[in-house]
Structure formats: C-alpha cells, structure tokens
PDB file of C-alpha atoms in Angstrom:
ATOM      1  CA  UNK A   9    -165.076 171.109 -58.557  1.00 95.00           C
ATOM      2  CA  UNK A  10    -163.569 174.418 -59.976  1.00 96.00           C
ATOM      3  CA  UNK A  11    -165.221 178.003 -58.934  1.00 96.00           C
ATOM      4  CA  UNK A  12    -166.766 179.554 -62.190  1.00 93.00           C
ATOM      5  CA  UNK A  13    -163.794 181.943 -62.105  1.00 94.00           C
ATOM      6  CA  UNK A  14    -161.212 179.145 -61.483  1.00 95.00           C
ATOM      7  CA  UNK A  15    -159.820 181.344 -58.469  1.00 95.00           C
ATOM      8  CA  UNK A  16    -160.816 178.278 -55.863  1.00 97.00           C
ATOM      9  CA  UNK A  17    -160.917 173.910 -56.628  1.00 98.00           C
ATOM     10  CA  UNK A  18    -162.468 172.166 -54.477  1.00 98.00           C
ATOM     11  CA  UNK A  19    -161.477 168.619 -53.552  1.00 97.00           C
ATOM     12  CA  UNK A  20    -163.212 165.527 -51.087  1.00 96.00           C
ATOM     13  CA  UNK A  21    -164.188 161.870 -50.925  1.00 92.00           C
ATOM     14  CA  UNK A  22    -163.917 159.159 -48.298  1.00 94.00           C
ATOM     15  CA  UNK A  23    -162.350 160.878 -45.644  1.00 95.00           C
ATOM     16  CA  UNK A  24    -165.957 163.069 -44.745  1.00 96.00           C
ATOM     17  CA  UNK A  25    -163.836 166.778 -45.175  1.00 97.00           C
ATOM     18  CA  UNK A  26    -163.777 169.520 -48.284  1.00 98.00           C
ATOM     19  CA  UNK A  27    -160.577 170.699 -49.055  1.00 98.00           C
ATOM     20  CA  UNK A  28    -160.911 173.956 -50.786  1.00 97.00           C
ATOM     21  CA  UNK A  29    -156.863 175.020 -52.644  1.00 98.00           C
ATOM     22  CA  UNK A  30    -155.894 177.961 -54.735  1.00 97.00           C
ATOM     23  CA  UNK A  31    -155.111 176.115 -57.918  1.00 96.00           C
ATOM     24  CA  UNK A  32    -151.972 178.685 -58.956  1.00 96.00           C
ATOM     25  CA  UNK A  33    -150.580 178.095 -56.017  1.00 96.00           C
ATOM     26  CA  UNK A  34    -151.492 175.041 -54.628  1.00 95.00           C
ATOM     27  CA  UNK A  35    -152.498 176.728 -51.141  1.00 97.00           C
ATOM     28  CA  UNK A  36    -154.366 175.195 -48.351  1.00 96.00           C
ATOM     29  CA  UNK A  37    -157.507 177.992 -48.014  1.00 96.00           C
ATOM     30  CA  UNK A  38    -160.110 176.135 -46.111  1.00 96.00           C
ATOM     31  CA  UNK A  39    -160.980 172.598 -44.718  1.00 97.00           C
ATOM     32  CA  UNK A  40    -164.986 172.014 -44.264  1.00 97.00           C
ATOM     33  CA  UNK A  41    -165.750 168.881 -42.024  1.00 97.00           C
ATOM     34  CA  UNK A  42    -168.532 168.187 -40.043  1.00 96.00           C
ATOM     35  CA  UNK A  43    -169.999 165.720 -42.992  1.00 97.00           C
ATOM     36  CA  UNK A  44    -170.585 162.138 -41.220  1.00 96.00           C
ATOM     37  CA  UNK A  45    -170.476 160.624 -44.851  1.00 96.00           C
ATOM     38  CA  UNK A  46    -168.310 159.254 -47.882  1.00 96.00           C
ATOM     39  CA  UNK A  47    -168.631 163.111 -50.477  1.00 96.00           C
ATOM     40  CA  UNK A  48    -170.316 161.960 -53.540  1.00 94.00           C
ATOM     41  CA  UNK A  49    -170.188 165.626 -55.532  1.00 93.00           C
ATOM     42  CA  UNK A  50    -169.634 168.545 -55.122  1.00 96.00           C
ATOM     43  CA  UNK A  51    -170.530 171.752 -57.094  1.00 96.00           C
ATOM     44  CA  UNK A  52    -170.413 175.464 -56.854  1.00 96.00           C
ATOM     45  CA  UNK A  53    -173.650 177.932 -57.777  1.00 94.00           C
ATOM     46  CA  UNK A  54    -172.662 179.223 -61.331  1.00 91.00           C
ATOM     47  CA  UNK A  55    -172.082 182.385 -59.445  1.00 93.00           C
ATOM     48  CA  UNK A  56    -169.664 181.053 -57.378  1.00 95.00           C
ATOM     49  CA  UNK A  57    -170.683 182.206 -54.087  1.00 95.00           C
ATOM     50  CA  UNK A  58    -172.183 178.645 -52.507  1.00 96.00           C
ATOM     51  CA  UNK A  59    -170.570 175.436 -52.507  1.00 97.00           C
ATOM     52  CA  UNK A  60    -172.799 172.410 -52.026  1.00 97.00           C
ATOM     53  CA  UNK A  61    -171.474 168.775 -51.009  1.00 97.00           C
ATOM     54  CA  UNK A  62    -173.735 165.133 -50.568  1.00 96.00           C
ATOM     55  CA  UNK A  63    -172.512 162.034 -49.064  1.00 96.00           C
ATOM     56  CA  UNK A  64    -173.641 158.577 -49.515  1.00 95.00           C
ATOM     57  CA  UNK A  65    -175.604 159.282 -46.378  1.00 95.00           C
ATOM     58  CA  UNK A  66    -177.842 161.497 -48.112  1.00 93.00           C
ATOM     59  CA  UNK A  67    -176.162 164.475 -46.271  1.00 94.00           C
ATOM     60  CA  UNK A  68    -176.740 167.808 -48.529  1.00 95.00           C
ATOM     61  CA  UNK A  69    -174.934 170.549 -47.097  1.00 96.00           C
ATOM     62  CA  UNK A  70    -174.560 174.179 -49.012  1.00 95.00           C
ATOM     63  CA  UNK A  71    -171.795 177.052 -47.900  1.00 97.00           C
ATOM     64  CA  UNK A  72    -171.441 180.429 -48.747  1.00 96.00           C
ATOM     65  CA  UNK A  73    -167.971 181.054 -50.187  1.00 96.00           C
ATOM     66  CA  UNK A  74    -166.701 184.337 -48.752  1.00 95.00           C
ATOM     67  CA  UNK A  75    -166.451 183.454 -45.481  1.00 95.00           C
ATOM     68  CA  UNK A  76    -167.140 179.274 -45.838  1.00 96.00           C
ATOM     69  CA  UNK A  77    -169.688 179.274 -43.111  1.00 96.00           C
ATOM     70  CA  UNK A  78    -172.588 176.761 -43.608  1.00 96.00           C
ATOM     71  CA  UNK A  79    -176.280 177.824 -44.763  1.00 93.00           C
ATOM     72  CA  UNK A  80    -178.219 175.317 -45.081  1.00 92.00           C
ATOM     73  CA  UNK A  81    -178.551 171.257 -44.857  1.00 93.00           C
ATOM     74  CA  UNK A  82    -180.841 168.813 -46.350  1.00 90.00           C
ATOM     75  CA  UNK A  83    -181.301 165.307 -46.635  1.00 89.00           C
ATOM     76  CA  UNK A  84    -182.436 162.873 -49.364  1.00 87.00           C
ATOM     77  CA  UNK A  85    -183.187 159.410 -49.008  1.00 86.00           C
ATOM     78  CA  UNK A  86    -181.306 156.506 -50.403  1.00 87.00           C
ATOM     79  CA  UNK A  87    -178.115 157.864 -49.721  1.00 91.00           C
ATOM     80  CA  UNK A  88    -176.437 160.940 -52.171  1.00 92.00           C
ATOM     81  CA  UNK A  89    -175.185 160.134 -55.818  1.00 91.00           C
ATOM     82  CA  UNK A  90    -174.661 163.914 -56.712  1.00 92.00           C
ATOM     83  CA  UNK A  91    -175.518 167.285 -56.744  1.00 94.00           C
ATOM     84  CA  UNK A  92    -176.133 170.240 -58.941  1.00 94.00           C
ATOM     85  CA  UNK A  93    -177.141 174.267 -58.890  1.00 94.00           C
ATOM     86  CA  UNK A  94    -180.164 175.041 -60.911  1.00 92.00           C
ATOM     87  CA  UNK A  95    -179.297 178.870 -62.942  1.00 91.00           C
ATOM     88  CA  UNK A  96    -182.183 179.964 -60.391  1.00 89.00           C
ATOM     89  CA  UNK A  97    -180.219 179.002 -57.273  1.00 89.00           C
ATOM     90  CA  UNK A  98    -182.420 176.064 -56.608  1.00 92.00           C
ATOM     91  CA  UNK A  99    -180.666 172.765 -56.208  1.00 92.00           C
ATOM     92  CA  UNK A 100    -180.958 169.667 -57.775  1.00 91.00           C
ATOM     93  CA  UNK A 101    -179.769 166.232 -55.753  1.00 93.00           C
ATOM     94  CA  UNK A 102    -179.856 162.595 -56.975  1.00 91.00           C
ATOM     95  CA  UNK A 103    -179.695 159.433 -55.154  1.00 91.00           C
ATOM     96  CA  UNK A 104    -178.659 155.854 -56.703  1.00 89.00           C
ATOM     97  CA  UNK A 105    -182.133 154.822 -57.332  1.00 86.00           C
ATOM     98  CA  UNK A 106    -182.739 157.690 -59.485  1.00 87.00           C
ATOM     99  CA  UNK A 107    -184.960 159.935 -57.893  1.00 87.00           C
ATOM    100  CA  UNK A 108    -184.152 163.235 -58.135  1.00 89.00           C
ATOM    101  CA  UNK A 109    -184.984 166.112 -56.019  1.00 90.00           C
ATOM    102  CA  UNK A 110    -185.217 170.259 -56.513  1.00 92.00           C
ATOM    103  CA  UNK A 111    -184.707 171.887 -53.132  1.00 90.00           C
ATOM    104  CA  UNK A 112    -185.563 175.500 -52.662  1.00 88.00           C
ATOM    105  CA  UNK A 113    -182.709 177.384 -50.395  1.00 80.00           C
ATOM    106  CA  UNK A 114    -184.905 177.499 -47.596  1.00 79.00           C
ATOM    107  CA  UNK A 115    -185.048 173.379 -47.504  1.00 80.00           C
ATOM    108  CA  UNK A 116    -188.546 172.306 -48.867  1.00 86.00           C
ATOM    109  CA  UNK A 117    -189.155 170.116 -51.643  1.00 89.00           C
ATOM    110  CA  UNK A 118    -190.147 171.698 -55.098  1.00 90.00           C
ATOM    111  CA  UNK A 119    -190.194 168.598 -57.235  1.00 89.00           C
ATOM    112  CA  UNK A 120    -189.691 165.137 -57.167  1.00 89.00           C
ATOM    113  CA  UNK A 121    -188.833 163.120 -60.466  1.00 86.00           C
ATOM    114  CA  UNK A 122    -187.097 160.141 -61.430  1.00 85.00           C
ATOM    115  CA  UNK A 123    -184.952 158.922 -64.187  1.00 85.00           C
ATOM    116  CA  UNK A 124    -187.298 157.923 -66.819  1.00 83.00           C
ATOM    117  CA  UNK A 125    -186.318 154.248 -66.788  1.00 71.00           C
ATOM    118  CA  UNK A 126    -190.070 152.996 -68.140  1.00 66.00           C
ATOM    119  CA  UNK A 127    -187.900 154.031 -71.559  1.00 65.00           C
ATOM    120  CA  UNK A 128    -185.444 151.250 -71.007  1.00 64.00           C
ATOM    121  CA  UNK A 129    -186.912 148.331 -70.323  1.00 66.00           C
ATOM    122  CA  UNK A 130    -184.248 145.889 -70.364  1.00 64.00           C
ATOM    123  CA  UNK A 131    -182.799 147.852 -67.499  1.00 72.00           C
ATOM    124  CA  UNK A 132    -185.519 147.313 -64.962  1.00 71.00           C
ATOM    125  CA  UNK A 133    -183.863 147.650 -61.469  1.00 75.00           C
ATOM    126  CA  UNK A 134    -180.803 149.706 -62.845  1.00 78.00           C
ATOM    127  CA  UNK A 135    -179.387 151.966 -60.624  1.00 83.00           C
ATOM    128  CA  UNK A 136    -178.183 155.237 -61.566  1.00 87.00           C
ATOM    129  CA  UNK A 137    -173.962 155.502 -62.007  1.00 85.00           C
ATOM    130  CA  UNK A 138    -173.589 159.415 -63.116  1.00 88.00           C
ATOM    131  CA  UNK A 139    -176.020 162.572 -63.827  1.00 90.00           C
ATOM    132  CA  UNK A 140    -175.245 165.660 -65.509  1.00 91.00           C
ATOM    133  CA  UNK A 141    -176.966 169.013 -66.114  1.00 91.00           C
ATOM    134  CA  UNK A 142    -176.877 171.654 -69.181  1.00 89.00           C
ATOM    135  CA  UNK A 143    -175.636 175.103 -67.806  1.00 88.00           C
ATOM    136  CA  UNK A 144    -179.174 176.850 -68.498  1.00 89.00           C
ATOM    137  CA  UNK A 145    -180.586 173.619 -66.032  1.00 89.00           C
ATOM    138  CA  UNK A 146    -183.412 172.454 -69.174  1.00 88.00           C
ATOM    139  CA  UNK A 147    -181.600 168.787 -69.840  1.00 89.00           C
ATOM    140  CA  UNK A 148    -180.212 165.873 -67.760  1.00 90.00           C
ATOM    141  CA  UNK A 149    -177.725 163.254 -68.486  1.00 89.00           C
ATOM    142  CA  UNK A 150    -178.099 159.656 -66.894  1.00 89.00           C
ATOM    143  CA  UNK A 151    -175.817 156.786 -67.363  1.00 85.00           C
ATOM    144  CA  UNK A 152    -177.392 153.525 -65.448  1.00 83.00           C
ATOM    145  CA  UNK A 153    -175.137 150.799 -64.116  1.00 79.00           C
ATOM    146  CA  UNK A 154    -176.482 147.984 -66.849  1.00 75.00           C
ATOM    147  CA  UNK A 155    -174.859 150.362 -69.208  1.00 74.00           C
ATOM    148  CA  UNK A 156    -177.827 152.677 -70.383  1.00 80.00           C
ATOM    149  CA  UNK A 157    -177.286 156.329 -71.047  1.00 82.00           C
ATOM    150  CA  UNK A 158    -180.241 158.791 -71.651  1.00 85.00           C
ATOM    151  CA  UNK A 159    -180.527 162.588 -72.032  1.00 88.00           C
ATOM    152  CA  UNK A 160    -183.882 164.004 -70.999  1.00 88.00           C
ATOM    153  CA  UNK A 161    -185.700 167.367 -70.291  1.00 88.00           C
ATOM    154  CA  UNK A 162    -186.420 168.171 -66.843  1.00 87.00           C
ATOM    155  CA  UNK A 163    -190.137 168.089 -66.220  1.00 85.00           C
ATOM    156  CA  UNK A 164    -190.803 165.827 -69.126  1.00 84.00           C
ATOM    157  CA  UNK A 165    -190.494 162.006 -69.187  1.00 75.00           C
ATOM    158  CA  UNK A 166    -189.631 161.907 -73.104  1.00 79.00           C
ATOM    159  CA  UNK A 167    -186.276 160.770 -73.405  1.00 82.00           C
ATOM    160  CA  UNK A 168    -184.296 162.317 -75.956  1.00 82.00           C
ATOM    161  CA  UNK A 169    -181.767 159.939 -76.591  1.00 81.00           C
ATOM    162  CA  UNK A 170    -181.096 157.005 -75.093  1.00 78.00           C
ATOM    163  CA  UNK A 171    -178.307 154.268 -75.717  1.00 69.00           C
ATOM    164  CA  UNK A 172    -178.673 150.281 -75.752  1.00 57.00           C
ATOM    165  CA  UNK A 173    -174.580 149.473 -76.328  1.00 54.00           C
ATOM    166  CA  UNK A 174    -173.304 146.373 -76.315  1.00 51.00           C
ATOM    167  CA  UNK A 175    -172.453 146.708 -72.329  1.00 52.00           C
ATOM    168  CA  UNK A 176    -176.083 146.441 -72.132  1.00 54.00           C
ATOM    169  CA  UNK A 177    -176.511 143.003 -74.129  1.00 58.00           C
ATOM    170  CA  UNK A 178    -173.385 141.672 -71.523  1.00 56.00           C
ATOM    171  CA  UNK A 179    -175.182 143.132 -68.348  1.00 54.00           C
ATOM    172  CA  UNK A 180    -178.380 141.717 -69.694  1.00 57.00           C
ATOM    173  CA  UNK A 181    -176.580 137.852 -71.283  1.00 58.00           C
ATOM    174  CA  UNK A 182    -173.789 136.965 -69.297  1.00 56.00           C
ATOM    175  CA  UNK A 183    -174.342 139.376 -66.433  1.00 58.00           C
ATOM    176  CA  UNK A 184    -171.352 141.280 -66.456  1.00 60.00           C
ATOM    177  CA  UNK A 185    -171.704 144.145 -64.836  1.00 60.00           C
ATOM    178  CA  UNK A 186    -170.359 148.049 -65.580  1.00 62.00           C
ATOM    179  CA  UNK A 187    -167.156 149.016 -63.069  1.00 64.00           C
ATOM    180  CA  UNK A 188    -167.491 152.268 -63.794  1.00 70.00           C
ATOM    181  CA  UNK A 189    -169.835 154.425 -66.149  1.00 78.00           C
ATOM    182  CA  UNK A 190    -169.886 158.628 -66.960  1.00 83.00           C
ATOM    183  CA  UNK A 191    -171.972 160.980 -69.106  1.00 87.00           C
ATOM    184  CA  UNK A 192    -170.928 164.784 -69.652  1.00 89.00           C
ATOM    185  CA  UNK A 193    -173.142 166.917 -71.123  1.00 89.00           C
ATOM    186  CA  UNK A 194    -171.413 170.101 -72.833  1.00 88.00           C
ATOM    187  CA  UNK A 195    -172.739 173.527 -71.657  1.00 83.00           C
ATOM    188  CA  UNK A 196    -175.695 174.179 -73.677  1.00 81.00           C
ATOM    189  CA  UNK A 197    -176.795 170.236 -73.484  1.00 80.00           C
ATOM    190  CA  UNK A 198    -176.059 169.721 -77.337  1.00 83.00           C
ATOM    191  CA  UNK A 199    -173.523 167.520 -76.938  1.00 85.00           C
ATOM    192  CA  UNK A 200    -172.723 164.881 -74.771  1.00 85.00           C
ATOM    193  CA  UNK A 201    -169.983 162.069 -73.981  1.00 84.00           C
ATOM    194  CA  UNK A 202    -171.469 158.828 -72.558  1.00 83.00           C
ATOM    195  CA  UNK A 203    -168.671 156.473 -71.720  1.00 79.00           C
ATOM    196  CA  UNK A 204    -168.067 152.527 -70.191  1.00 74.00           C
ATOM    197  CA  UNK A 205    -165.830 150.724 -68.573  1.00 69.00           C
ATOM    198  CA  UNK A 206    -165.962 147.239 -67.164  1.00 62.00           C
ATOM    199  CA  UNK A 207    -162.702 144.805 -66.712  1.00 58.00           C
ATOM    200  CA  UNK A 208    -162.272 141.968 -69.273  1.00 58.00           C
ATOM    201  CA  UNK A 209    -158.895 142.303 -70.372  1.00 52.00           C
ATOM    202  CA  UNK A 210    -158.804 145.516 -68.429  1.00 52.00           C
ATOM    203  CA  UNK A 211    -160.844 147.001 -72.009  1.00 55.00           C
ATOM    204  CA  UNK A 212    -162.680 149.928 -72.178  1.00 51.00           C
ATOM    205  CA  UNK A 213    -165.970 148.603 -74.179  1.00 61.00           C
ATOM    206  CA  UNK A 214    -167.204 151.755 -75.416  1.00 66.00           C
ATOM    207  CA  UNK A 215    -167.280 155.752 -75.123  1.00 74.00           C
ATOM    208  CA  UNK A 216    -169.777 157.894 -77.516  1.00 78.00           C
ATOM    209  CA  UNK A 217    -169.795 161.151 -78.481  1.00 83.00           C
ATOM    210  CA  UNK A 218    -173.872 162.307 -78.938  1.00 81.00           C
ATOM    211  CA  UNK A 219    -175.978 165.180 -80.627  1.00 82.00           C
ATOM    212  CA  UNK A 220    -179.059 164.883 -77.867  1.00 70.00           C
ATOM    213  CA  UNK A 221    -180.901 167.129 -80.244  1.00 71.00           C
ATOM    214  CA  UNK A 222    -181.401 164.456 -82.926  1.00 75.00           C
ATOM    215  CA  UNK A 223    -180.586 161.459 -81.425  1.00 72.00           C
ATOM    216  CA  UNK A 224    -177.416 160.691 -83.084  1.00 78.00           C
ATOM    217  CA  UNK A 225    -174.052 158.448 -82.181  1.00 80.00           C
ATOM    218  CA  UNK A 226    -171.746 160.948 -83.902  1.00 83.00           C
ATOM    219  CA  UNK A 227    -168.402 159.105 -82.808  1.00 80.00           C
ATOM    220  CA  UNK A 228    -167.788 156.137 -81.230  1.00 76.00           C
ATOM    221  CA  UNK A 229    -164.559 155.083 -79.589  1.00 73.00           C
ATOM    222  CA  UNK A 230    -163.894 151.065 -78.896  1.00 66.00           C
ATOM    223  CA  UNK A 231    -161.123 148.795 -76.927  1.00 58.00           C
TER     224      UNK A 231
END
C-alpha cells in the first residue's frame, strides 16, 4: 500500500511483520510486528496518518503514522480477507465468507452486512476472493471464488452489476475452480476491472473492463 502522498509504501504477507520503505530511496523506515497472523491488506486513511493491517486470524490492527505507534486493535471472525478506510475515518474489514464489518475508531461495531450473494444464485456457498471500495466509500467491489463479480452500494442489497462469465459455467459444470480472482474499482466507483485466472494451459480465462453505472461489459480481454 502507497501513502496518499507516495512519500511511504508499505509492504507484508506471511512472515506476520509491516515493512514500511521510502520508495525514492528504497530505505528501511520502520518494521511493525507483533501480528500473530499471515497480513491479508493493508491500507492507509486517505489522509495518510493511520495505517491499518488484518491477518487471516482476523487480527485488525490500526497505527498512527508519525511516530508508528499502535492505536487500536480489533478482531473479526472468520479470519481477515481485507481492509479499507471509510472518507469518515471509520473502517471497513471483510472476512472470506463475506461479511463485512464498519468499526468506529474506538472498536465497536457500526454495521454488519454481507456480500449480497441471494443475487447470484448459482454461487451459493462462494467465498469471497477480493473487495474494493470507491474513494468517497458509497460502492463495493466483490469478486467470489466460483468466478462472480458484483459492484454494490453500501447499505443497499441491490446489486449494480454483477457478472456470470464463463469461469462461472466451469466452477458450476466441471468444477474447476478460480486460482486467483481481482476486482478494482477506479476512484469515483465508475469504472471497474474484474479479472480471472485459473490454470488450464496456464490461460487467463477472462478480465473485463465495467461501467457499474449501467451495467455494461465495455471491454473484454480473453486467453
């Protein structure tokens, strides 16, 4: 994850720490450990002065920048797919299953919603693979791992676009499962990249580019 004003990246994954660089120079400026998990995500606020972290424990833990010392932690059940700041400061955690969480800074629960997978009924036990949020924190991105993508407003189960691909018909057919599935939403939400990847002939199978506003495939990319 990048600061808003690209002065700091931060990088993690399987080895529990945070490894926060000056990406000019390429200088060490901080190690965070302390995490007993795999990192999942990370993400700074939008004004760059916390850094938040889960791990596929369900760990959430949030840091103030100028001096990297830790706020806050939560935890979420099901173990931590990612994590996002809301433009309020409020943050917004997801775990595998879909459920998805908005934590006030001082640790309680605002609301709980899911992924609105009544709208995709061929993928009944899915599990979500990706999430993304629009900057001004109004629309999500899910992509689910029998190959389903759908863009939503928070608060409001109507899916605004979803996508039934072909990866869908194989998950659904012959049982072939996604490796590996991504959606991107651009800044203001109005367009978004929903991508698949699963290893037959080491192919990708399929990687749209979408207008969430009207429901429309406006480029498609194949093998």
């Amino acid at each position: 994850a990048f600061a808003p004003d690209d002065s700091v990246v931060v990088t993690a994954g399987d080895d529990k720490l945070l490894h926060a660089w000056n990406p000019t120079s390429g200088e060490a400026l901080q190690t965070l450990t302390g995490l007993r998990g795999s990192v999942k995500g990370v993400a700074f606020s939008q004004d760059g002065s916390r850094l938040a972290a889960i791990t596929n424990l369900g760990e959430v833990w949030v840091w103030e920048t100028a001096n990297w010392s830790l706020l806050y932690a939560l935890a979420i059940e099901g173990g931590g797919l990612g994590v996002s700041f809301m433009p309020d400061g409020n943050l917004l955690a997801i775990n595998p299953g879909g459920q998805i969480k908005l934590w006030l800074p001082d640790g309680s629960v605002l609301r709980v919603e899911h992924v609105p997978l009544s709208a995709v009924q061929t993928c009944a036990g899915a599990k979500v693979n990706a999430f993304d949020i629009s900057a001004d924190g109004s629309l999500l991105g899910a992509s689910l791992s029998c190959g389903f993508g759908l863009i939503w407003k928070l608060g409001d189960t109507r899916v605004l676009w979803g996508a039934n691909t072909h990866q869908t018909e194989l998950w659904q057919l012959r049982k072939i499962k996604v490796n590996n599935n991504v959606i991107d939403l651009s800044p203001d939400g109005g367009i978004a990249i929903f991508g698949m990847v699963y290893y037959i002939q080491s192919e990708l199978m399929l990687m749209d580019v979408v207008d969430g506003s009207i429901g429309a495939v406006l480029a498609s990319v194949g093998p």
